[in-house]
Amino acid sequence: AQIYSNLQDNREKVLVLDLDHTLMCNFKQGETPAKGLYCPVIIQSALKLIFHFSFSIVEEKGAKYQFTVVKRPGLEKFLYEVSKHYRLMLYTTSLEEYAIGVLRVLGILPVFEKVFHRDHCVQLSDGTWLKSMKNVGEPLENIVFLDVSIHI
């Protein structure tokens, strides 16, 4: 009982989650899941959970891309359980339209208190996008950050 009551006090803590390859996997039409994808095993084991959708990406000259999105098995249960102990925020280097679109398709947009996207990132001279925890607006000691990328 003591451990559980301590966890309940952590609602002041924020769990910041990445989107791509953390909550779900994706690939563009014509790509195979193994190309540049961090989680091909999930693709193979969760084919029944595939969602397809398309949208325009302005920065790529308005071209439309069809994406296959595969949510991680147990995603909803994970979000439900961690939301008991943390305020949830999402931080992605993806475009806003993409991030919001994916969250809507997966049905998990309402879970997140805030959604940070590419407009909240810093681009380095080599084209790499970095996430700045300053944008989260919380003391660093209150932030738990979960991301597959080494670039934060």
Coordinates of C-alpha atoms in Angstrom, one line a residue:
A1 CA 0.0 0.0 0.0
Q2 CA 2.9 2.4 0.8
I3 CA 4.4 1.9 -2.7
Y4 CA 1.1 2.6 -4.4
S5 CA 0.5 5.8 -2.4
N6 CA 3.9 7.0 -3.3
L7 CA 3.2 6.4 -7.0
Q8 CA 0.0 8.4 -6.8
D9 CA 1.9 11.4 -5.6
N10 CA 3.9 11.3 -8.9
R11 CA 1.0 12.9 -10.9
E12 CA 3.0 16.1 -10.7
K13 CA 5.6 14.3 -12.8
V14 CA 5.3 14.4 -16.6
L15 CA 5.9 11.4 -18.8
V16 CA 6.9 12.7 -22.3
L17 CA 6.6 10.1 -25.0
D18 CA 7.9 10.0 -28.5
L19 CA 5.6 8.9 -31.3
D20 CA 7.4 7.2 -34.2
H21 CA 9.0 3.8 -33.2
T22 CA 8.0 4.4 -29.5
L23 CA 4.2 4.3 -29.5
M24 CA 3.9 2.9 -33.0
C25 CA 5.8 2.0 -36.1
N26 CA 5.3 3.4 -39.5
F27 CA 6.6 3.1 -43.1
K28 CA 5.8 4.8 -46.3
Q29 CA 4.0 3.0 -49.1
G30 CA 6.5 1.2 -51.2
E31 CA 8.9 0.7 -48.3
T32 CA 9.4 -2.6 -46.6
P33 CA 9.2 -2.6 -42.8
A34 CA 12.8 -3.6 -42.5
K35 CA 14.1 -0.4 -44.2
G36 CA 15.1 2.1 -41.6
L37 CA 12.6 0.8 -39.1
Y38 CA 13.4 0.3 -35.5
C39 CA 10.6 -2.2 -34.8
P40 CA 10.1 -4.7 -37.6
V41 CA 9.2 -7.5 -35.2
I42 CA 6.2 -5.5 -34.1
I43 CA 5.1 -5.1 -37.7
Q44 CA 5.4 -8.9 -38.2
S45 CA 3.6 -9.8 -35.0
A46 CA 0.8 -7.2 -35.1
L47 CA -0.4 -7.1 -38.7
K48 CA -4.0 -7.2 -37.5
L49 CA -3.5 -3.8 -35.9
I50 CA -2.5 -2.0 -39.1
F51 CA -4.0 1.4 -39.8
H52 CA -3.7 3.0 -43.3
F53 CA -4.0 6.7 -43.9
S54 CA -2.6 9.4 -46.2
F55 CA -1.9 13.1 -45.8
S56 CA 0.0 15.9 -47.5
I57 CA 3.4 16.9 -46.3
V58 CA 3.9 20.6 -47.2
E59 CA 7.6 20.6 -46.8
E60 CA 7.9 17.9 -49.4
K61 CA 6.2 20.0 -52.1
G62 CA 2.7 18.9 -51.2
A63 CA 3.3 15.3 -52.2
K64 CA 0.9 12.8 -50.7
Y65 CA 2.3 9.8 -49.0
Q66 CA 0.4 6.7 -47.9
F67 CA 1.7 5.5 -44.5
T68 CA 1.1 2.2 -42.8
V69 CA 0.9 2.7 -39.1
V70 CA 1.2 -0.2 -36.6
K71 CA 0.5 0.5 -33.0
R72 CA 2.4 -1.3 -30.4
P73 CA 0.5 -4.2 -28.8
G74 CA -0.9 -3.1 -25.5
L75 CA -0.5 0.6 -26.2
E76 CA -3.9 1.6 -24.7
K77 CA -3.3 -0.4 -21.6
F78 CA 0.2 1.1 -21.2
L79 CA -1.2 4.6 -21.6
Y80 CA -4.0 3.9 -19.2
E81 CA -1.7 2.6 -16.5
V82 CA 1.0 5.3 -16.8
S83 CA -1.7 8.0 -16.8
K84 CA -2.6 7.0 -13.3
H85 CA 0.9 8.1 -12.2
Y86 CA 2.0 10.7 -14.7
R87 CA 0.7 13.6 -16.7
L88 CA 1.2 12.6 -20.4
M89 CA 2.7 14.7 -23.1
L90 CA 3.9 13.8 -26.6
Y91 CA 7.0 15.2 -28.3
T92 CA 7.9 14.3 -31.9
T93 CA 10.1 15.8 -34.5
S94 CA 7.4 15.1 -37.0
L95 CA 5.1 17.7 -38.5
E96 CA 2.1 18.8 -36.6
E97 CA -0.4 17.5 -39.2
Y98 CA 1.3 14.1 -39.2
A99 CA 1.5 13.8 -35.3
I100 CA -2.2 14.9 -34.8
G101 CA -3.3 12.7 -37.7
V102 CA -1.6 9.6 -36.2
L103 CA -2.9 10.2 -32.7
R104 CA -6.4 10.6 -34.1
V105 CA -6.3 7.4 -36.1
L106 CA -4.9 5.5 -33.2
G107 CA -7.6 7.0 -31.0
I108 CA -5.2 8.3 -28.3
L109 CA -5.1 12.1 -28.9
P110 CA -7.2 12.9 -25.8
V111 CA -4.7 11.1 -23.6
F112 CA -2.1 13.8 -24.0
E113 CA -2.1 17.0 -22.1
K114 CA 0.2 18.6 -24.7
V115 CA 1.5 17.6 -28.1
F116 CA 4.9 19.1 -29.2
H117 CA 6.0 18.7 -32.8
R118 CA 8.6 19.9 -35.2
D119 CA 7.7 23.6 -34.7
H120 CA 9.0 23.0 -31.1
C121 CA 12.3 21.5 -32.2
V122 CA 15.7 22.9 -33.2
Q123 CA 17.2 22.0 -36.5
L124 CA 21.0 21.5 -36.6
S125 CA 23.1 22.3 -39.6
D126 CA 23.2 18.7 -40.6
G127 CA 19.4 18.6 -40.8
T128 CA 18.9 16.7 -37.5
W129 CA 15.9 17.8 -35.5
L130 CA 16.4 18.0 -31.7
K131 CA 13.8 18.1 -29.0
S132 CA 14.2 20.7 -26.2
M133 CA 12.8 19.8 -22.8
K134 CA 12.6 23.5 -22.1
N135 CA 9.5 23.5 -24.3
V136 CA 7.8 21.1 -21.9
G137 CA 7.6 23.9 -19.4
E138 CA 8.2 21.7 -16.4
P139 CA 11.3 21.4 -14.1
L140 CA 13.7 18.8 -15.5
E141 CA 13.5 16.8 -12.3
N142 CA 9.8 16.3 -13.0
I143 CA 10.2 15.0 -16.5
V144 CA 10.6 11.4 -17.5
F145 CA 11.3 11.1 -21.3
L146 CA 10.8 8.0 -23.3
D147 CA 12.2 8.0 -26.9
V148 CA 14.1 5.6 -29.1
S149 CA 16.2 8.4 -30.6
I150 CA 19.5 9.5 -29.2
H151 CA 18.8 13.1 -30.5
I152 CA 17.0 15.0 -27.7

